[in-house]
Coordinates of C-alpha atoms in Angstrom, one line a residue:
Chain O
X186 CA -16.7 6.5 20.7
X187 CA -17.5 4.4 17.7
X188 CA -15.0 1.8 16.6
X189 CA -16.3 2.0 13.0
X190 CA -14.3 4.1 10.6
X191 CA -16.6 4.4 7.6
X192 CA -14.1 6.3 5.5
X193 CA -11.4 3.6 5.6
X194 CA -14.0 0.9 5.2
X195 CA -15.4 2.6 2.0
X196 CA -11.9 3.2 0.7
X197 CA -11.2 -0.5 1.3
X198 CA -14.4 -1.4 -0.5
X199 CA -13.5 0.8 -3.5
X200 CA -10.0 -0.7 -3.7
X201 CA -11.5 -4.2 -3.6
X202 CA -13.9 -3.3 -6.4
X203 CA -11.0 -1.9 -8.4
X204 CA -9.1 -5.2 -7.9
X205 CA -12.2 -7.2 -8.9
X206 CA -12.6 -5.0 -12.0
X207 CA -8.9 -5.5 -12.9
X208 CA -9.2 -9.2 -12.5
X209 CA -12.4 -9.3 -14.5
X210 CA -10.9 -7.5 -17.5
X211 CA -7.5 -9.1 -17.5
X212 CA -8.4 -11.9 -19.9
X213 CA -10.3 -9.5 -22.2
X214 CA -7.3 -7.2 -22.2
X215 CA -4.9 -10.0 -23.0
X216 CA -7.2 -11.1 -25.9
X217 CA -7.5 -7.5 -27.2
X218 CA -3.7 -7.0 -27.0
X219 CA -3.2 -10.3 -28.9
X220 CA -5.4 -9.2 -31.8
X221 CA -3.0 -6.7 -33.4
X222 CA -0.2 -9.1 -32.7
X223 CA -1.9 -12.0 -34.5
X224 CA -3.1 -9.6 -37.2
X225 CA 0.5 -8.5 -37.8
X226 CA 1.8 -12.1 -37.7
X227 CA -0.9 -13.1 -40.2
X228 CA -0.6 -10.2 -42.6
X229 CA 3.1 -9.5 -42.0
X230 CA 4.8 -6.4 -40.6
X231 CA 6.1 -3.8 -43.1
X232 CA 9.6 -4.4 -44.4
X233 CA 10.8 -1.0 -43.3
X234 CA 9.4 -1.2 -39.8
X235 CA 12.7 -0.7 -38.0
X236 CA 14.1 1.6 -40.8
X237 CA 11.5 4.3 -40.0
X238 CA 12.8 7.5 -38.4
X239 CA 13.3 7.2 -34.7
X240 CA 10.8 9.8 -33.8
X241 CA 8.0 8.0 -35.7
X242 CA 8.9 4.7 -34.0
X243 CA 8.8 6.5 -30.6
X244 CA 5.4 7.9 -31.5
X245 CA 4.1 4.5 -32.6
X246 CA 5.3 3.0 -29.3
X247 CA 3.6 5.8 -27.5
X248 CA 0.3 5.1 -29.4
X249 CA 0.5 1.4 -28.5
X250 CA 0.9 2.5 -24.8
X251 CA -2.1 4.8 -25.1
X252 CA -4.2 2.2 -26.9
X253 CA -3.4 -0.7 -24.7
X254 CA -2.9 0.9 -21.3
X255 CA -3.8 4.5 -20.7
X256 CA -7.1 4.8 -22.6
X257 CA -8.6 1.4 -21.5
X258 CA -7.6 2.2 -17.9
X259 CA -9.6 5.5 -18.1
X260 CA -12.5 3.9 -19.9
X261 CA -12.7 1.0 -17.4
X262 CA -12.5 3.2 -14.3
X263 CA -9.1 2.0 -13.2
X264 CA -7.4 5.3 -13.5
X265 CA -8.7 8.7 -12.5
X266 CA -6.6 11.6 -13.7
X267 CA -7.8 15.1 -13.1
X268 CA -9.9 17.1 -15.6
X269 CA -7.0 19.0 -17.1
X270 CA -5.0 15.8 -17.5
X271 CA -8.0 14.1 -19.2
X272 CA -8.3 17.0 -21.6
X273 CA -4.6 17.0 -22.3
X274 CA -4.7 13.2 -22.9
X275 CA -7.6 13.5 -25.3
X276 CA -5.8 16.2 -27.3
X277 CA -2.5 14.3 -27.3
X278 CA -4.3 11.1 -28.4
X279 CA -5.9 13.0 -31.4
X280 CA -2.6 14.6 -32.4
X281 CA -0.5 11.5 -32.2
X282 CA -3.2 9.5 -34.1
X283 CA -2.9 11.9 -37.0
X284 CA 1.0 11.9 -36.8
X285 CA 1.2 8.1 -36.7
X286 CA -1.4 7.6 -39.4
X287 CA 0.1 10.1 -41.8
X288 CA 3.7 9.3 -40.9
X289 CA 6.9 11.2 -42.0
X290 CA 5.2 12.2 -45.3
X291 CA 3.3 14.7 -43.4
X292 CA 6.5 16.8 -43.1
X293 CA 8.4 15.4 -46.0
X294 CA 6.4 14.8 -49.2
X295 CA 9.4 13.2 -50.8
X296 CA 9.6 10.5 -48.1
X297 CA 9.8 7.1 -49.9
X298 CA 6.4 5.6 -50.4
X299 CA 7.8 2.1 -50.7
X300 CA 5.1 1.0 -53.1
X301 CA 2.8 2.8 -55.6
X302 CA -0.7 3.2 -54.2
X303 CA -3.6 1.4 -55.8
X304 CA -7.3 1.4 -54.8
X305 CA -7.1 -2.2 -53.8
X306 CA -4.4 -1.3 -51.2
X307 CA -6.6 1.4 -49.9
X308 CA -9.5 -1.1 -49.4
X309 CA -7.1 -3.6 -47.9
X310 CA -5.7 -1.1 -45.3
X311 CA -9.1 0.3 -44.4
X312 CA -10.4 -3.3 -44.0
X313 CA -7.4 -4.2 -41.7
X314 CA -8.0 -1.0 -39.6
X315 CA -11.7 -1.7 -39.3
X316 CA -11.2 -5.5 -38.7
X317 CA -8.7 -5.1 -36.0
X318 CA -10.9 -2.4 -34.4
X319 CA -14.0 -4.4 -34.8
X320 CA -12.5 -7.5 -33.0
X321 CA -11.4 -5.3 -30.1
X322 CA -14.8 -3.6 -30.1
X323 CA -16.5 -7.1 -29.9
X324 CA -14.3 -8.0 -26.9
X325 CA -15.2 -4.7 -25.2
X326 CA -18.9 -5.3 -25.8
X327 CA -18.9 -8.9 -24.6
X328 CA -16.8 -8.2 -21.5
X329 CA -19.1 -5.3 -20.4
X330 CA -16.3 -2.8 -20.7
X331 CA -18.6 0.0 -22.0
X332 CA -20.7 0.1 -18.9
X333 CA -18.1 0.5 -16.2
X334 CA -18.3 4.2 -16.0
X335 CA -21.3 6.0 -14.8
X336 CA -21.4 8.5 -17.7
X337 CA -21.5 7.3 -21.3
X338 CA -18.6 9.6 -22.1
X339 CA -16.5 6.9 -20.5
X340 CA -17.2 4.7 -23.5
X341 CA -15.5 7.3 -25.7
X342 CA -12.1 6.5 -24.1
X343 CA -12.5 2.9 -25.1
X344 CA -13.7 3.9 -28.6
X345 CA -10.5 6.0 -28.9
X346 CA -8.4 3.1 -27.8
X347 CA -10.1 0.8 -30.3
X348 CA -9.5 3.3 -33.1
X349 CA -5.9 3.7 -32.2
X350 CA -5.4 -0.1 -32.2
X351 CA -6.8 -0.2 -35.7
X352 CA -4.6 2.7 -36.9
X353 CA -1.4 1.5 -35.4
X354 CA -1.9 -2.1 -36.5
X355 CA -2.3 -0.9 -40.1
X356 CA 0.6 1.5 -39.8
X357 CA 2.9 -1.4 -38.8
X358 CA 1.6 -3.5 -41.6
X359 CA 1.5 -1.1 -44.6
X360 CA 4.6 0.1 -46.3
X361 CA 2.9 2.7 -48.5
X362 CA 3.6 6.1 -46.9
X363 CA 2.1 8.6 -49.4
X364 CA -0.6 10.9 -47.8
X365 CA -3.0 10.0 -50.7
X366 CA -3.0 6.5 -49.3
X367 CA -2.5 6.9 -45.5
X368 CA -5.0 9.7 -44.9
X369 CA -8.1 8.0 -46.3
X370 CA -7.3 4.3 -45.6
X371 CA -5.4 4.6 -42.3
X372 CA -6.6 7.8 -40.6
X373 CA -10.0 7.8 -42.3
X374 CA -10.8 4.3 -41.4
X375 CA -9.6 5.0 -37.9
X376 CA -12.0 7.9 -37.6
X377 CA -14.8 5.7 -38.9
X378 CA -13.8 3.1 -36.3
X379 CA -13.9 5.8 -33.6
X380 CA -17.4 6.8 -34.6
X381 CA -18.6 3.2 -34.9
X382 CA -17.1 2.2 -31.5
X383 CA -18.4 5.4 -29.9
X384 CA -21.9 4.7 -31.1
X385 CA -21.9 1.1 -30.1
X386 CA -20.4 1.9 -26.7
X387 CA -22.9 4.7 -26.0
X388 CA -25.8 2.4 -27.1
X389 CA -24.6 -0.4 -24.9
X390 CA -24.1 2.0 -22.0
X391 CA -27.6 3.4 -22.5
X392 CA -29.2 0.0 -22.7
X393 CA -27.5 -1.4 -19.6
X394 CA -27.3 1.7 -17.4
X395 CA -30.1 3.8 -18.7
X396 CA -29.8 7.4 -20.0
Chain Y
X149 CA -27.2 24.7 19.2
X150 CA -26.5 26.7 16.1
X151 CA -24.3 24.8 13.7
X152 CA -22.2 26.2 11.0
X153 CA -25.2 26.5 8.7
X154 CA -28.9 27.3 8.7
X155 CA -31.0 29.7 10.6
X156 CA -30.2 30.3 14.3
X157 CA -31.8 27.6 16.5
X158 CA -32.4 25.3 13.6
X159 CA -29.0 23.9 13.4
X160 CA -27.1 23.0 10.2
X161 CA -29.4 22.6 7.3
X162 CA -29.1 21.3 3.8
X163 CA -30.8 24.5 2.7
X164 CA -27.5 26.3 2.8
X165 CA -25.5 26.3 -0.3
X166 CA -23.4 23.2 -0.9
X167 CA -19.6 23.4 -1.3
X168 CA -18.9 23.8 -5.0
X169 CA -17.6 20.8 -6.9
X170 CA -19.4 18.3 -4.8
X171 CA -21.2 16.7 -7.7
X172 CA -17.9 16.2 -9.6
X173 CA -16.4 14.5 -6.5
X174 CA -19.6 12.4 -6.3
X175 CA -19.3 11.4 -10.0
X176 CA -15.7 10.3 -9.4
X177 CA -16.6 8.4 -6.3
X178 CA -19.5 6.6 -8.1
X179 CA -17.0 5.6 -10.8
X180 CA -14.7 4.1 -8.1
X181 CA -12.2 6.9 -7.5
X182 CA -11.0 6.6 -3.9
X183 CA -9.4 10.1 -4.0
X184 CA -12.7 11.7 -5.0
X185 CA -14.4 9.9 -2.2
X186 CA -11.8 11.1 0.3
X187 CA -12.3 14.7 -0.9
X188 CA -16.1 14.3 -0.7
X189 CA -15.8 12.9 2.8
X190 CA -13.6 15.8 3.9
X191 CA -16.1 18.4 2.4
X192 CA -19.2 16.9 4.0
X193 CA -18.1 15.4 7.3
X194 CA -18.2 18.6 9.4
X195 CA -21.7 19.5 8.1
X196 CA -23.1 16.0 8.6
X197 CA -21.6 15.8 12.1
X198 CA -23.0 19.2 13.1
X199 CA -26.4 18.3 11.6
X200 CA -26.6 15.0 13.5
X201 CA -25.4 16.4 16.8
X202 CA -28.1 19.0 16.5
X203 CA -30.8 16.4 15.8
X204 CA -29.9 13.8 18.5
X205 CA -28.1 16.1 21.0
X206 CA -25.7 13.3 21.8
X207 CA -22.2 13.5 20.3
X208 CA -21.4 9.8 20.8
X209 CA -24.6 8.7 19.1
X210 CA -24.2 11.3 16.4
X211 CA -20.7 9.9 15.7
X212 CA -22.2 6.4 15.2
X213 CA -24.9 7.9 13.0
X214 CA -22.4 9.8 10.9
X215 CA -20.5 6.5 10.2
X216 CA -23.8 4.7 9.4
X217 CA -24.8 7.6 7.1
X218 CA -21.6 7.1 5.0
X219 CA -22.0 3.4 4.9
X220 CA -25.7 3.5 4.0
X221 CA -25.0 6.0 1.3
X222 CA -22.2 3.8 0.0
X223 CA -24.5 0.8 -0.2
X224 CA -27.2 2.8 -2.0
X225 CA -24.8 4.9 -4.2
X226 CA -25.9 3.3 -7.5
X227 CA -29.3 5.0 -7.1
X228 CA -27.9 8.5 -6.7
X229 CA -29.2 10.8 -9.3
X230 CA -28.7 14.6 -9.7
X231 CA -32.2 16.1 -9.0
X232 CA -33.1 19.7 -9.1
X233 CA -31.3 22.7 -10.4
X234 CA -28.2 22.4 -8.3
X235 CA -26.0 19.3 -8.8
X236 CA -23.9 20.1 -5.7
X237 CA -27.1 20.6 -3.7
X238 CA -28.4 17.2 -4.8
X239 CA -25.3 15.5 -3.4
X240 CA -25.7 17.3 -0.1
X241 CA -29.4 16.6 0.0
X242 CA -28.7 12.9 -0.6
X243 CA -26.4 12.6 2.4
X244 CA -28.5 14.8 4.7
X245 CA -31.7 12.8 3.8
X246 CA -29.9 9.5 4.8
X247 CA -28.6 11.2 8.0
X248 CA -32.0 12.6 8.9
X249 CA -33.7 9.2 8.4
X250 CA -31.1 7.5 10.6
X251 CA -31.6 10.2 13.3
X252 CA -35.4 9.6 13.2
X253 CA -34.8 5.8 13.5
X254 CA -32.4 6.4 16.4
X255 CA -34.8 8.7 18.3
X256 CA -37.7 6.4 17.8
X257 CA -35.7 3.5 19.0
X258 CA -34.7 5.5 22.1
X259 CA -38.4 6.2 22.7
X260 CA -39.3 2.5 22.4
X261 CA -36.4 1.4 24.6
X262 CA -37.3 3.9 27.3
X263 CA -41.0 2.7 27.2
X264 CA -39.8 -0.9 27.4
X265 CA -37.6 -0.2 30.4
X266 CA -39.8 2.3 32.3
X267 CA -43.3 2.3 31.0
X268 CA -44.4 5.1 33.4
X269 CA -41.5 7.4 32.7
X270 CA -41.8 10.5 30.5
X271 CA -39.6 10.4 27.4
X272 CA -36.2 12.1 27.5
X273 CA -37.1 14.8 25.0
X274 CA -36.8 12.5 21.9
X275 CA -40.4 13.4 20.9
X276 CA -39.5 17.1 20.9
X277 CA -36.4 16.4 18.8
X278 CA -38.4 14.3 16.4
X279 CA -40.7 17.2 15.9
X280 CA -37.8 19.5 15.2
X281 CA -36.4 17.4 12.5
X282 CA -36.4 19.4 9.2
X283 CA -38.9 18.3 6.6
X284 CA -37.4 20.4 3.7
X285 CA -35.3 17.4 2.5
X286 CA -36.5 14.9 -0.1
X287 CA -37.8 11.7 1.4
X288 CA -35.9 8.5 1.2
X289 CA -38.6 7.2 -1.1
X290 CA -38.1 10.1 -3.5
X291 CA -34.4 9.3 -3.6
X292 CA -35.1 5.5 -3.7
X293 CA -32.4 5.2 -1.0
X294 CA -34.2 2.7 1.1
X295 CA -35.0 0.4 -1.9
X296 CA -31.4 0.5 -3.1
X297 CA -29.9 -0.1 0.3
X298 CA -32.3 -3.0 0.8
X299 CA -31.5 -4.5 -2.6
X300 CA -27.8 -4.2 -2.0
X301 CA -28.0 -5.7 1.5
X302 CA -30.3 -8.5 0.2
X303 CA -28.1 -9.5 -2.7
X304 CA -25.0 -9.7 -0.5
X305 CA -26.7 -11.3 2.5
X306 CA -28.8 -13.8 0.6
X307 CA -25.8 -16.0 -0.3
X308 CA -24.5 -15.9 3.3
X309 CA -28.0 -16.6 4.7
X310 CA -28.2 -20.0 3.0
X311 CA -25.5 -21.2 5.3
X312 CA -27.3 -20.3 8.5
X313 CA -29.3 -22.7 10.7
X314 CA -33.0 -22.5 9.8
X315 CA -34.0 -20.8 13.1
X316 CA -31.5 -18.0 12.7
X317 CA -32.2 -17.6 9.0
X318 CA -35.9 -17.1 9.7
X319 CA -35.2 -14.3 12.1
X320 CA -32.8 -12.4 9.8
X321 CA -35.2 -12.7 6.9
X322 CA -38.1 -11.3 9.0
X323 CA -35.9 -8.5 10.4
X324 CA -34.0 -7.5 7.2
X325 CA -36.2 -8.4 4.3
X326 CA -39.7 -7.9 5.8
X327 CA -38.7 -5.1 8.1
X328 CA -40.2 -6.5 11.3
X329 CA -39.0 -5.3 14.7
X330 CA -37.6 -7.8 17.2
X331 CA -40.8 -7.6 19.2
X332 CA -42.9 -8.3 16.1
X333 CA -40.8 -11.2 15.2
X334 CA -41.1 -12.6 18.8
X335 CA -44.9 -12.3 18.5
X336 CA -45.0 -13.9 15.2
X337 CA -42.8 -16.8 16.2
X338 CA -44.3 -17.0 19.7
X339 CA -41.0 -16.9 21.4
X340 CA -39.6 -14.4 23.9
X341 CA -38.0 -11.2 22.5
X342 CA -34.8 -12.0 24.3
X343 CA -34.5 -15.3 22.5
X344 CA -35.1 -13.5 19.2
X345 CA -32.3 -11.1 20.0
X346 CA -29.9 -13.9 21.0
X347 CA -30.6 -15.8 17.8
X348 CA -30.3 -12.6 15.7
X349 CA -27.0 -11.8 17.4
X350 CA -25.6 -15.2 16.6
X351 CA -26.9 -15.0 13.0
X352 CA -25.3 -11.6 12.4
X353 CA -22.1 -12.8 13.9
X354 CA -22.1 -15.7 11.6
X355 CA -23.0 -13.6 8.6
X356 CA -20.2 -11.2 9.4
X357 CA -17.7 -13.9 8.3
X358 CA -19.0 -13.8 4.8
X359 CA -19.8 -10.1 4.3
X360 CA -17.6 -7.2 3.2
X361 CA -16.2 -5.0 6.0
X362 CA -18.3 -2.0 5.1
X363 CA -21.6 -3.9 5.1
X364 CA -20.5 -5.7 8.4
X365 CA -19.9 -2.3 10.0
X366 CA -23.2 -1.0 8.9
X367 CA -25.1 -4.0 10.3
X368 CA -23.2 -3.5 13.5
X369 CA -24.1 0.2 13.7
X370 CA -27.8 -0.5 12.9
X371 CA -27.9 -3.3 15.5
X372 CA -26.3 -0.9 18.1
X373 CA -28.7 1.9 17.3
X374 CA -31.8 -0.4 17.4
X375 CA -32.8 0.7 13.9

């Protein structure tokens, strides 16, 4: 009897909210995507960027995709894969982060290191990882990205994206490939960024949405 | 009538176990997942329909109330909290509480309407049905549904209200924000109730141009039901 179809009206409302959310975060996303680009232009990309093995280049491209598209879409509530897909995505992100940060030296200790390691390079790479991540973290905080999901666990997807941006930016900058250098200053700094971004995101979520 | 749930003669009741996974669907829906909402709708629609048909004994009215239940719950969804030991039961209780309140408003409106038309006539059984309405659900106040719905409507309507003529705006404010009935508004403004209804009709029609389709539909259903 009724001409009102609540189901389609609500579905339309949810689609409209999603469009609004996409529109709201587009400038922030463009800015966040520009940060590693500007960072690489300012500090310079590694000389052997295109000389790396194809598989590591493919993995790095995959990590860029995760960091700039898949994980932010999850964290912002724009994409809703099932539980199994979310678990798989989380595991894949962790594994590729280690692979990309450590590079070919993980499987081939004789892989050319390009340059001898030095503590100053470690500090430089860790700083670049943290700086790139911190800038993206600031954009996420200012734009309200951390409070889009109802549960604070949603903030972890964004924290993972932020950490990956830091890791892969440094990986594309740094020519040193020895594990003594990459594990602490690339991967270690990335993990630190993940923890920092996770804590900031969870705190912002708690403050704005309550426990 | 005995619905698909509950004790015989009591009709469908939220006391029965909720379908498993409801709270996960609700979480997804609250985050904006349209597929989760569609699944939640499919899981709860038969129960809600049976519950409301049992309460109001009128399938056409129950159909309107089902639609209004979804829309009201949608407007108030930011206030949903898992309460009690069963998260799935909390989701079911949330929808059934809204449905029950709408049924109560509908039956009371029917009683008022009948009294207005035929003051000497006995009621059509609405009082009996009101007495049968289950009280084992949390109240709307406990779930903060009424407050959330009012806040959502108020925030969306306030902007549109500013564009209405003063006479229409006053009536909408008294009706929606202060909760007065049409008769009470007529008494306060010292004009006939019919005139109040005409102005309210014009005001809601004008407001409809600025409101979202879901809120528009809810206002239409509430106006139709006399709630």
